[in-house]
JSON list of C-alpha atoms in Angstrom, two decimals:
[
{"chain": "A", "resi": 1, "resn": "UNK", "atom": "CA", "xyz": [-12.80, -4.91, -10.29]},
{"chain": "A", "resi": 2, "resn": "UNK", "atom": "CA", "xyz": [-12.55, -2.31, -13.07]},
{"chain": "A", "resi": 3, "resn": "UNK", "atom": "CA", "xyz": [-14.06, 0.76, -11.32]},
{"chain": "A", "resi": 4, "resn": "UNK", "atom": "CA", "xyz": [-11.79, 3.81, -11.07]},
{"chain": "A", "resi": 5, "resn": "UNK", "atom": "CA", "xyz": [-8.75, 1.79, -12.08]},
{"chain": "A", "resi": 6, "resn": "UNK", "atom": "CA", "xyz": [-9.76, 2.05, -15.73]},
{"chain": "A", "resi": 7, "resn": "UNK", "atom": "CA", "xyz": [-9.95, 5.85, -15.79]},
{"chain": "A", "resi": 8, "resn": "UNK", "atom": "CA", "xyz": [-7.40, 7.53, -18.03]},
{"chain": "A", "resi": 9, "resn": "UNK", "atom": "CA", "xyz": [-4.04, 7.87, -16.26]},
{"chain": "A", "resi": 10, "resn": "UNK", "atom": "CA", "xyz": [-1.60, 9.86, -18.32]},
{"chain": "A", "resi": 11, "resn": "UNK", "atom": "CA", "xyz": [1.10, 11.91, -16.65]},
{"chain": "A", "resi": 12, "resn": "UNK", "atom": "CA", "xyz": [2.79, 11.27, -13.29]},
{"chain": "A", "resi": 13, "resn": "UNK", "atom": "CA", "xyz": [3.56, 9.06, -10.30]},
{"chain": "A", "resi": 14, "resn": "UNK", "atom": "CA", "xyz": [0.75, 10.52, -8.20]},
{"chain": "A", "resi": 15, "resn": "UNK", "atom": "CA", "xyz": [-1.69, 9.21, -10.79]},
{"chain": "A", "resi": 16, "resn": "UNK", "atom": "CA", "xyz": [0.06, 5.86, -10.62]},
{"chain": "A", "resi": 17, "resn": "UNK", "atom": "CA", "xyz": [-0.49, 5.77, -6.85]},
{"chain": "A", "resi": 18, "resn": "UNK", "atom": "CA", "xyz": [-4.14, 6.72, -7.29]},
{"chain": "A", "resi": 19, "resn": "UNK", "atom": "CA", "xyz": [-4.58, 3.94, -9.84]},
{"chain": "A", "resi": 20, "resn": "UNK", "atom": "CA", "xyz": [-3.01, 1.26, -7.68]},
{"chain": "A", "resi": 21, "resn": "UNK", "atom": "CA", "xyz": [-4.84, 2.18, -4.50]},
{"chain": "A", "resi": 22, "resn": "UNK", "atom": "CA", "xyz": [-8.20, 2.85, -6.19]},
{"chain": "A", "resi": 23, "resn": "UNK", "atom": "CA", "xyz": [-8.12, -0.69, -7.54]},
{"chain": "A", "resi": 24, "resn": "UNK", "atom": "CA", "xyz": [-7.23, -2.11, -4.15]},
{"chain": "A", "resi": 25, "resn": "UNK", "atom": "CA", "xyz": [-9.91, -0.10, -2.37]},
{"chain": "A", "resi": 26, "resn": "UNK", "atom": "CA", "xyz": [-12.61, -1.54, -4.62]},
{"chain": "A", "resi": 27, "resn": "UNK", "atom": "CA", "xyz": [-11.57, -5.15, -3.95]},
{"chain": "A", "resi": 28, "resn": "UNK", "atom": "CA", "xyz": [-12.92, -5.52, -0.44]},
{"chain": "A", "resi": 29, "resn": "UNK", "atom": "CA", "xyz": [-14.57, -8.93, -0.78]},
{"chain": "A", "resi": 30, "resn": "UNK", "atom": "CA", "xyz": [-12.47, -11.47, 1.17]},
{"chain": "A", "resi": 31, "resn": "UNK", "atom": "CA", "xyz": [-11.23, -14.48, -0.74]},
{"chain": "A", "resi": 32, "resn": "UNK", "atom": "CA", "xyz": [-12.08, -17.87, 0.70]},
{"chain": "A", "resi": 33, "resn": "UNK", "atom": "CA", "xyz": [-9.16, -20.12, -0.16]},
{"chain": "A", "resi": 34, "resn": "UNK", "atom": "CA", "xyz": [-5.56, -20.16, -1.34]},
{"chain": "A", "resi": 35, "resn": "UNK", "atom": "CA", "xyz": [-6.41, -20.76, -4.99]},
{"chain": "A", "resi": 36, "resn": "UNK", "atom": "CA", "xyz": [-8.90, -17.90, -5.05]},
{"chain": "A", "resi": 37, "resn": "UNK", "atom": "CA", "xyz": [-6.43, -15.64, -3.22]},
{"chain": "A", "resi": 38, "resn": "UNK", "atom": "CA", "xyz": [-3.78, -16.23, -5.91]},
{"chain": "A", "resi": 39, "resn": "UNK", "atom": "CA", "xyz": [-6.30, -15.53, -8.64]},
{"chain": "A", "resi": 40, "resn": "UNK", "atom": "CA", "xyz": [-7.32, -12.36, -6.82]},
{"chain": "A", "resi": 41, "resn": "UNK", "atom": "CA", "xyz": [-3.82, -10.84, -6.55]},
{"chain": "A", "resi": 42, "resn": "UNK", "atom": "CA", "xyz": [-2.97, -11.78, -10.11]},
{"chain": "A", "resi": 43, "resn": "UNK", "atom": "CA", "xyz": [-6.10, -9.98, -11.31]},
{"chain": "A", "resi": 44, "resn": "UNK", "atom": "CA", "xyz": [-5.09, -6.90, -9.32]},
{"chain": "A", "resi": 45, "resn": "UNK", "atom": "CA", "xyz": [-1.59, -7.02, -10.77]},
{"chain": "A", "resi": 46, "resn": "UNK", "atom": "CA", "xyz": [-2.88, -7.32, -14.31]},
{"chain": "A", "resi": 47, "resn": "UNK", "atom": "CA", "xyz": [-4.95, -4.18, -13.77]},
{"chain": "A", "resi": 48, "resn": "UNK", "atom": "CA", "xyz": [-2.02, -2.24, -12.34]},
{"chain": "A", "resi": 49, "resn": "UNK", "atom": "CA", "xyz": [0.32, -3.28, -15.14]},
{"chain": "A", "resi": 50, "resn": "UNK", "atom": "CA", "xyz": [-2.16, -2.56, -17.92]},
{"chain": "A", "resi": 51, "resn": "UNK", "atom": "CA", "xyz": [-3.56, 0.71, -16.62]},
{"chain": "A", "resi": 52, "resn": "UNK", "atom": "CA", "xyz": [-0.50, 2.40, -15.14]},
{"chain": "A", "resi": 53, "resn": "UNK", "atom": "CA", "xyz": [1.58, 4.42, -17.62]},
{"chain": "A", "resi": 54, "resn": "UNK", "atom": "CA", "xyz": [5.28, 3.69, -17.66]},
{"chain": "A", "resi": 55, "resn": "UNK", "atom": "CA", "xyz": [7.50, 6.50, -16.29]},
{"chain": "A", "resi": 56, "resn": "UNK", "atom": "CA", "xyz": [10.30, 5.25, -18.55]},
{"chain": "A", "resi": 57, "resn": "UNK", "atom": "CA", "xyz": [8.40, 6.36, -21.69]},
{"chain": "A", "resi": 58, "resn": "UNK", "atom": "CA", "xyz": [8.29, 10.06, -20.76]},
{"chain": "A", "resi": 59, "resn": "UNK", "atom": "CA", "xyz": [10.40, 12.82, -22.34]},
{"chain": "A", "resi": 60, "resn": "UNK", "atom": "CA", "xyz": [10.42, 16.60, -22.05]},
{"chain": "A", "resi": 61, "resn": "UNK", "atom": "CA", "xyz": [8.33, 16.95, -25.20]},
{"chain": "A", "resi": 62, "resn": "UNK", "atom": "CA", "xyz": [6.27, 13.78, -24.97]},
{"chain": "A", "resi": 63, "resn": "UNK", "atom": "CA", "xyz": [4.32, 13.05, -21.77]},
{"chain": "A", "resi": 64, "resn": "UNK", "atom": "CA", "xyz": [3.81, 9.54, -20.51]},
{"chain": "A", "resi": 65, "resn": "UNK", "atom": "CA", "xyz": [2.10, 7.22, -22.92]},
{"chain": "A", "resi": 66, "resn": "UNK", "atom": "CA", "xyz": [-0.44, 4.49, -22.20]},
{"chain": "A", "resi": 67, "resn": "UNK", "atom": "CA", "xyz": [2.21, 1.77, -22.42]},
{"chain": "A", "resi": 68, "resn": "UNK", "atom": "CA", "xyz": [1.73, -0.64, -19.53]},
{"chain": "A", "resi": 69, "resn": "UNK", "atom": "CA", "xyz": [4.07, 0.03, -16.63]},
{"chain": "A", "resi": 70, "resn": "UNK", "atom": "CA", "xyz": [6.57, -2.68, -15.72]},
{"chain": "A", "resi": 71, "resn": "UNK", "atom": "CA", "xyz": [9.09, -2.07, -12.90]},
{"chain": "A", "resi": 72, "resn": "UNK", "atom": "CA", "xyz": [12.70, -2.62, -13.86]},
{"chain": "A", "resi": 73, "resn": "UNK", "atom": "CA", "xyz": [14.82, -5.40, -12.38]},
{"chain": "A", "resi": 74, "resn": "UNK", "atom": "CA", "xyz": [16.91, -2.78, -10.54]},
{"chain": "A", "resi": 75, "resn": "UNK", "atom": "CA", "xyz": [13.80, -1.27, -8.95]},
{"chain": "A", "resi": 76, "resn": "UNK", "atom": "CA", "xyz": [12.47, -4.64, -7.84]},
{"chain": "A", "resi": 77, "resn": "UNK", "atom": "CA", "xyz": [15.87, -5.69, -6.46]},
{"chain": "A", "resi": 78, "resn": "UNK", "atom": "CA", "xyz": [16.04, -2.47, -4.44]},
{"chain": "A", "resi": 79, "resn": "UNK", "atom": "CA", "xyz": [12.79, -3.42, -2.70]},
{"chain": "A", "resi": 80, "resn": "UNK", "atom": "CA", "xyz": [14.64, -6.37, -1.17]},
{"chain": "A", "resi": 81, "resn": "UNK", "atom": "CA", "xyz": [17.43, -4.15, 0.16]},
{"chain": "A", "resi": 82, "resn": "UNK", "atom": "CA", "xyz": [15.31, -2.43, 2.78]},
{"chain": "A", "resi": 83, "resn": "UNK", "atom": "CA", "xyz": [11.72, -1.90, 3.82]},
{"chain": "A", "resi": 84, "resn": "UNK", "atom": "CA", "xyz": [12.20, 1.86, 3.40]},
{"chain": "A", "resi": 85, "resn": "UNK", "atom": "CA", "xyz": [13.09, 1.39, -0.26]},
{"chain": "A", "resi": 86, "resn": "UNK", "atom": "CA", "xyz": [10.00, -0.73, -0.82]},
{"chain": "A", "resi": 87, "resn": "UNK", "atom": "CA", "xyz": [7.70, 1.89, 0.70]},
{"chain": "A", "resi": 88, "resn": "UNK", "atom": "CA", "xyz": [9.46, 4.73, -1.12]},
{"chain": "A", "resi": 89, "resn": "UNK", "atom": "CA", "xyz": [8.45, 3.24, -4.48]},
{"chain": "A", "resi": 90, "resn": "UNK", "atom": "CA", "xyz": [4.80, 3.80, -5.38]},
{"chain": "A", "resi": 91, "resn": "UNK", "atom": "CA", "xyz": [4.55, 0.53, -7.26]},
{"chain": "A", "resi": 92, "resn": "UNK", "atom": "CA", "xyz": [6.33, -1.20, -4.38]},
{"chain": "A", "resi": 93, "resn": "UNK", "atom": "CA", "xyz": [3.75, 0.20, -1.97]},
{"chain": "A", "resi": 94, "resn": "UNK", "atom": "CA", "xyz": [0.95, -1.15, -4.14]},
{"chain": "A", "resi": 95, "resn": "UNK", "atom": "CA", "xyz": [2.59, -4.57, -4.43]},
{"chain": "A", "resi": 96, "resn": "UNK", "atom": "CA", "xyz": [3.12, -4.78, -0.67]},
{"chain": "A", "resi": 97, "resn": "UNK", "atom": "CA", "xyz": [-0.48, -3.74, -0.05]},
{"chain": "A", "resi": 98, "resn": "UNK", "atom": "CA", "xyz": [-1.70, -6.49, -2.36]},
{"chain": "A", "resi": 99, "resn": "UNK", "atom": "CA", "xyz": [0.38, -8.94, -0.32]},
{"chain": "A", "resi": 100, "resn": "UNK", "atom": "CA", "xyz": [-1.03, -7.65, 2.98]},
{"chain": "A", "resi": 101, "resn": "UNK", "atom": "CA", "xyz": [-4.52, -7.89, 1.53]},
{"chain": "A", "resi": 102, "resn": "UNK", "atom": "CA", "xyz": [-3.87, -11.55, 0.72]},
{"chain": "A", "resi": 103, "resn": "UNK", "atom": "CA", "xyz": [-2.98, -12.04, 4.40]},
{"chain": "A", "resi": 104, "resn": "UNK", "atom": "CA", "xyz": [-5.98, -10.02, 5.63]},
{"chain": "A", "resi": 105, "resn": "UNK", "atom": "CA", "xyz": [-3.89, -7.33, 7.34]},
{"chain": "A", "resi": 106, "resn": "UNK", "atom": "CA", "xyz": [-3.91, -4.45, 4.86]},
{"chain": "A", "resi": 107, "resn": "UNK", "atom": "CA", "xyz": [-5.08, -2.13, 7.66]},
{"chain": "A", "resi": 108, "resn": "UNK", "atom": "CA", "xyz": [-1.43, -1.82, 8.75]},
{"chain": "A", "resi": 109, "resn": "UNK", "atom": "CA", "xyz": [-0.17, -0.20, 5.54]},
{"chain": "A", "resi": 110, "resn": "UNK", "atom": "CA", "xyz": [-3.36, 1.85, 5.27]},
{"chain": "A", "resi": 111, "resn": "UNK", "atom": "CA", "xyz": [-2.83, 3.25, 8.77]},
{"chain": "A", "resi": 112, "resn": "UNK", "atom": "CA", "xyz": [0.86, 3.96, 8.10]},
{"chain": "A", "resi": 113, "resn": "UNK", "atom": "CA", "xyz": [0.03, 5.81, 4.88]},
{"chain": "A", "resi": 114, "resn": "UNK", "atom": "CA", "xyz": [-2.78, 7.74, 6.59]},
{"chain": "A", "resi": 115, "resn": "UNK", "atom": "CA", "xyz": [-0.27, 8.89, 9.23]},
{"chain": "A", "resi": 116, "resn": "UNK", "atom": "CA", "xyz": [2.17, 10.00, 6.54]},
{"chain": "A", "resi": 117, "resn": "UNK", "atom": "CA", "xyz": [-0.53, 12.15, 4.97]},
{"chain": "A", "resi": 118, "resn": "UNK", "atom": "CA", "xyz": [-1.68, 13.39, 8.37]},
{"chain": "A", "resi": 119, "resn": "UNK", "atom": "CA", "xyz": [1.77, 14.77, 9.23]},
{"chain": "A", "resi": 120, "resn": "UNK", "atom": "CA", "xyz": [1.71, 16.94, 6.09]},
{"chain": "A", "resi": 121, "resn": "UNK", "atom": "CA", "xyz": [-1.40, 18.86, 7.18]},
{"chain": "A", "resi": 122, "resn": "UNK", "atom": "CA", "xyz": [-0.71, 22.46, 8.23]},
{"chain": "A", "resi": 123, "resn": "UNK", "atom": "CA", "xyz": [-4.16, 23.72, 9.17]},
{"chain": "A", "resi": 124, "resn": "UNK", "atom": "CA", "xyz": [-5.02, 23.06, 12.86]},
{"chain": "A", "resi": 125, "resn": "UNK", "atom": "CA", "xyz": [-8.69, 22.67, 11.96]},
{"chain": "A", "resi": 126, "resn": "UNK", "atom": "CA", "xyz": [-7.99, 20.12, 9.23]},
{"chain": "A", "resi": 127, "resn": "UNK", "atom": "CA", "xyz": [-5.47, 18.38, 11.48]},
{"chain": "A", "resi": 128, "resn": "UNK", "atom": "CA", "xyz": [-8.08, 17.91, 14.22]},
{"chain": "A", "resi": 129, "resn": "UNK", "atom": "CA", "xyz": [-10.65, 16.64, 11.74]},
{"chain": "A", "resi": 130, "resn": "UNK", "atom": "CA", "xyz": [-8.22, 14.17, 10.16]},
{"chain": "A", "resi": 131, "resn": "UNK", "atom": "CA", "xyz": [-7.06, 12.96, 13.60]},
{"chain": "A", "resi": 132, "resn": "UNK", "atom": "CA", "xyz": [-10.63, 12.05, 14.53]},
{"chain": "A", "resi": 133, "resn": "UNK", "atom": "CA", "xyz": [-11.12, 10.20, 11.25]},
{"chain": "A", "resi": 134, "resn": "UNK", "atom": "CA", "xyz": [-7.93, 8.18, 11.70]},
{"chain": "A", "resi": 135, "resn": "UNK", "atom": "CA", "xyz": [-8.89, 7.34, 15.27]},
{"chain": "A", "resi": 136, "resn": "UNK", "atom": "CA", "xyz": [-12.38, 6.27, 14.25]},
{"chain": "A", "resi": 137, "resn": "UNK", "atom": "CA", "xyz": [-11.14, 4.14, 11.36]},
{"chain": "A", "resi": 138, "resn": "UNK", "atom": "CA", "xyz": [-8.08, 2.48, 12.91]},
{"chain": "A", "resi": 139, "resn": "UNK", "atom": "CA", "xyz": [-7.74, 3.00, 16.67]},
{"chain": "A", "resi": 140, "resn": "UNK", "atom": "CA", "xyz": [-10.91, 2.75, 18.72]},
{"chain": "A", "resi": 141, "resn": "UNK", "atom": "CA", "xyz": [-12.16, -0.66, 19.85]},
{"chain": "A", "resi": 142, "resn": "UNK", "atom": "CA", "xyz": [-14.94, -0.86, 17.27]},
{"chain": "A", "resi": 143, "resn": "UNK", "atom": "CA", "xyz": [-12.94, 0.61, 14.39]},
{"chain": "A", "resi": 144, "resn": "UNK", "atom": "CA", "xyz": [-13.72, -1.01, 11.00]},
{"chain": "A", "resi": 145, "resn": "UNK", "atom": "CA", "xyz": [-9.98, -1.47, 10.35]},
{"chain": "A", "resi": 146, "resn": "UNK", "atom": "CA", "xyz": [-8.67, -1.66, 13.89]},
{"chain": "A", "resi": 147, "resn": "UNK", "atom": "CA", "xyz": [-4.91, -2.11, 14.14]},
{"chain": "A", "resi": 148, "resn": "UNK", "atom": "CA", "xyz": [-3.24, -4.12, 16.87]},
{"chain": "A", "resi": 149, "resn": "UNK", "atom": "CA", "xyz": [-2.12, -1.67, 19.58]},
{"chain": "A", "resi": 150, "resn": "UNK", "atom": "CA", "xyz": [-1.63, -2.06, 23.30]},
{"chain": "A", "resi": 151, "resn": "UNK", "atom": "CA", "xyz": [-3.92, -0.36, 25.79]},
{"chain": "A", "resi": 152, "resn": "UNK", "atom": "CA", "xyz": [-1.41, 2.32, 26.85]},
{"chain": "A", "resi": 153, "resn": "UNK", "atom": "CA", "xyz": [-0.72, 3.44, 23.28]},
{"chain": "A", "resi": 154, "resn": "UNK", "atom": "CA", "xyz": [-4.44, 3.75, 22.62]},
{"chain": "A", "resi": 155, "resn": "UNK", "atom": "CA", "xyz": [-4.91, 5.77, 25.81]},
{"chain": "A", "resi": 156, "resn": "UNK", "atom": "CA", "xyz": [-2.05, 8.11, 24.86]},
{"chain": "A", "resi": 157, "resn": "UNK", "atom": "CA", "xyz": [-3.66, 8.72, 21.48]},
{"chain": "A", "resi": 158, "resn": "UNK", "atom": "CA", "xyz": [-7.02, 9.42, 23.10]},
{"chain": "A", "resi": 159, "resn": "UNK", "atom": "CA", "xyz": [-5.33, 12.03, 25.29]},
{"chain": "A", "resi": 160, "resn": "UNK", "atom": "CA", "xyz": [-3.52, 13.55, 22.33]},
{"chain": "A", "resi": 161, "resn": "UNK", "atom": "CA", "xyz": [-6.79, 13.95, 20.44]},
{"chain": "A", "resi": 162, "resn": "UNK", "atom": "CA", "xyz": [-7.86, 16.63, 22.93]},
{"chain": "A", "resi": 163, "resn": "UNK", "atom": "CA", "xyz": [-5.23, 18.91, 21.36]},
{"chain": "A", "resi": 164, "resn": "UNK", "atom": "CA", "xyz": [-4.08, 17.17, 18.16]},
{"chain": "A", "resi": 165, "resn": "UNK", "atom": "CA", "xyz": [-0.59, 17.81, 16.83]},
{"chain": "A", "resi": 166, "resn": "UNK", "atom": "CA", "xyz": [1.29, 16.42, 13.84]},
{"chain": "A", "resi": 167, "resn": "UNK", "atom": "CA", "xyz": [3.01, 13.90, 16.13]},
{"chain": "A", "resi": 168, "resn": "UNK", "atom": "CA", "xyz": [0.06, 12.47, 18.04]},
{"chain": "A", "resi": 169, "resn": "UNK", "atom": "CA", "xyz": [0.11, 9.18, 16.07]},
{"chain": "A", "resi": 170, "resn": "UNK", "atom": "CA", "xyz": [3.90, 8.80, 15.97]},
{"chain": "A", "resi": 171, "resn": "UNK", "atom": "CA", "xyz": [4.17, 6.08, 18.62]},
{"chain": "A", "resi": 172, "resn": "UNK", "atom": "CA", "xyz": [1.42, 4.00, 17.02]},
{"chain": "A", "resi": 173, "resn": "UNK", "atom": "CA", "xyz": [2.88, 4.50, 13.54]},
{"chain": "A", "resi": 174, "resn": "UNK", "atom": "CA", "xyz": [6.30, 3.33, 14.71]},
{"chain": "A", "resi": 175, "resn": "UNK", "atom": "CA", "xyz": [4.78, 0.20, 16.27]},
{"chain": "A", "resi": 176, "resn": "UNK", "atom": "CA", "xyz": [2.90, -0.63, 13.07]},
{"chain": "A", "resi": 177, "resn": "UNK", "atom": "CA", "xyz": [5.98, 0.08, 10.94]},
{"chain": "A", "resi": 178, "resn": "UNK", "atom": "CA", "xyz": [8.07, -2.24, 13.11]},
{"chain": "A", "resi": 179, "resn": "UNK", "atom": "CA", "xyz": [5.41, -4.95, 12.85]},
{"chain": "A", "resi": 180, "resn": "UNK", "atom": "CA", "xyz": [5.38, -4.72, 9.06]},
{"chain": "A", "resi": 181, "resn": "UNK", "atom": "CA", "xyz": [9.17, -4.53, 8.76]},
{"chain": "A", "resi": 182, "resn": "UNK", "atom": "CA", "xyz": [9.88, -7.48, 11.06]},
{"chain": "A", "resi": 183, "resn": "UNK", "atom": "CA", "xyz": [6.96, -9.75, 10.16]},
{"chain": "A", "resi": 184, "resn": "UNK", "atom": "CA", "xyz": [5.18, -8.93, 6.91]},
{"chain": "A", "resi": 185, "resn": "UNK", "atom": "CA", "xyz": [8.15, -7.62, 4.90]},
{"chain": "A", "resi": 186, "resn": "UNK", "atom": "CA", "xyz": [10.29, -10.81, 5.19]},
{"chain": "A", "resi": 187, "resn": "UNK", "atom": "CA", "xyz": [7.25, -12.90, 4.19]},
{"chain": "A", "resi": 188, "resn": "UNK", "atom": "CA", "xyz": [6.59, -10.56, 1.26]},
{"chain": "A", "resi": 189, "resn": "UNK", "atom": "CA", "xyz": [10.12, -11.13, -0.08]},
{"chain": "A", "resi": 190, "resn": "UNK", "atom": "CA", "xyz": [9.57, -14.89, 0.10]},
{"chain": "A", "resi": 191, "resn": "UNK", "atom": "CA", "xyz": [6.05, -14.74, -1.33]},
{"chain": "A", "resi": 192, "resn": "UNK", "atom": "CA", "xyz": [4.82, -15.86, -4.70]},
{"chain": "A", "resi": 193, "resn": "UNK", "atom": "CA", "xyz": [3.71, -12.27, -5.29]},
{"chain": "A", "resi": 194, "resn": "UNK", "atom": "CA", "xyz": [7.23, -10.86, -5.03]},
{"chain": "A", "resi": 195, "resn": "UNK", "atom": "CA", "xyz": [8.72, -13.72, -7.06]},
{"chain": "A", "resi": 196, "resn": "UNK", "atom": "CA", "xyz": [6.15, -13.03, -9.76]},
{"chain": "A", "resi": 197, "resn": "UNK", "atom": "CA", "xyz": [7.12, -9.34, -9.76]},
{"chain": "A", "resi": 198, "resn": "UNK", "atom": "CA", "xyz": [10.74, -10.36, -10.31]},
{"chain": "A", "resi": 199, "resn": "UNK", "atom": "CA", "xyz": [9.76, -12.32, -13.41]},
{"chain": "A", "resi": 200, "resn": "UNK", "atom": "CA", "xyz": [7.53, -9.47, -14.59]},
{"chain": "A", "resi": 201, "resn": "UNK", "atom": "CA", "xyz": [10.46, -7.05, -14.34]},
{"chain": "A", "resi": 202, "resn": "UNK", "atom": "CA", "xyz": [12.42, -9.38, -16.63]},
{"chain": "A", "resi": 203, "resn": "UNK", "atom": "CA", "xyz": [9.52, -9.82, -19.02]},
{"chain": "A", "resi": 204, "resn": "UNK", "atom": "CA", "xyz": [9.29, -13.54, -18.30]},
{"chain": "A", "resi": 205, "resn": "UNK", "atom": "CA", "xyz": [5.98, -13.92, -16.45]},
{"chain": "A", "resi": 206, "resn": "UNK", "atom": "CA", "xyz": [3.78, -16.72, -17.75]},
{"chain": "A", "resi": 207, "resn": "UNK", "atom": "CA", "xyz": [0.79, -15.49, -15.72]},
{"chain": "A", "resi": 208, "resn": "UNK", "atom": "CA", "xyz": [0.81, -11.73, -15.99]},
{"chain": "A", "resi": 209, "resn": "UNK", "atom": "CA", "xyz": [1.17, -10.30, -19.45]},
{"chain": "A", "resi": 210, "resn": "UNK", "atom": "CA", "xyz": [2.08, -6.73, -20.23]}
]
C-alpha cells in the first residue's frame, strides 16, 4: 500500500494529484466483501491525508509543509453542488476514484481523465501514439479496463484512429461522463465515503485521523 505514496511531496497541487493516484494505482487487488471494502478505502484515505501537504499552509516565503492535508468544509460542500466541481478539485477526484474503486468501476474515471490529458497533446505523433494506448486500454473488446460503450461508438473511434485528432474520443468521453454524473455521482454523495469526508473536513472523524 505504501509504494510511491510515501515519497516526499512538498510543493503543489500536481504533486497532490500524483500522490492520490499513485496510491490508487498500486491498490489493484479486489476486495472480497463489504467489511474489507470499507477497510480498504479507509486505508487509502489515511494515506492521502497523511502524505498530502496542505495547500492552506503555504505562503510566499514558506512553501507547503508536511502537515497532513484536510479539505475544508466549504470545499467538500462544493463537491455536492455539481459533478463538475467535484472533478475540478484534485482531492475530490481522488475521493471519487476511491468510491468507484469500491464499486469496481474505476475504469470510467480513468478513461475520462485519460481523455482530458489526450486533448492537451499538440504533437500529431504523440497524439496518434496516445490514441492507440487509450484504445488498447479502454475501448477494444479485450481491453484490460474496457468501458461500457455501444457498438457504433466503438466503430466511430476505430475509424477516427486512422487519422487521430484531439476530438476522436469526445463522444465516448461524453457518454462516460454522463454515466458517472447520473449514476455514480448521486451514489457517491450518499456513500459512507463522502459522509466520512464531511466529518474529516470538520475534524470530527473517529476513523481517519489527521
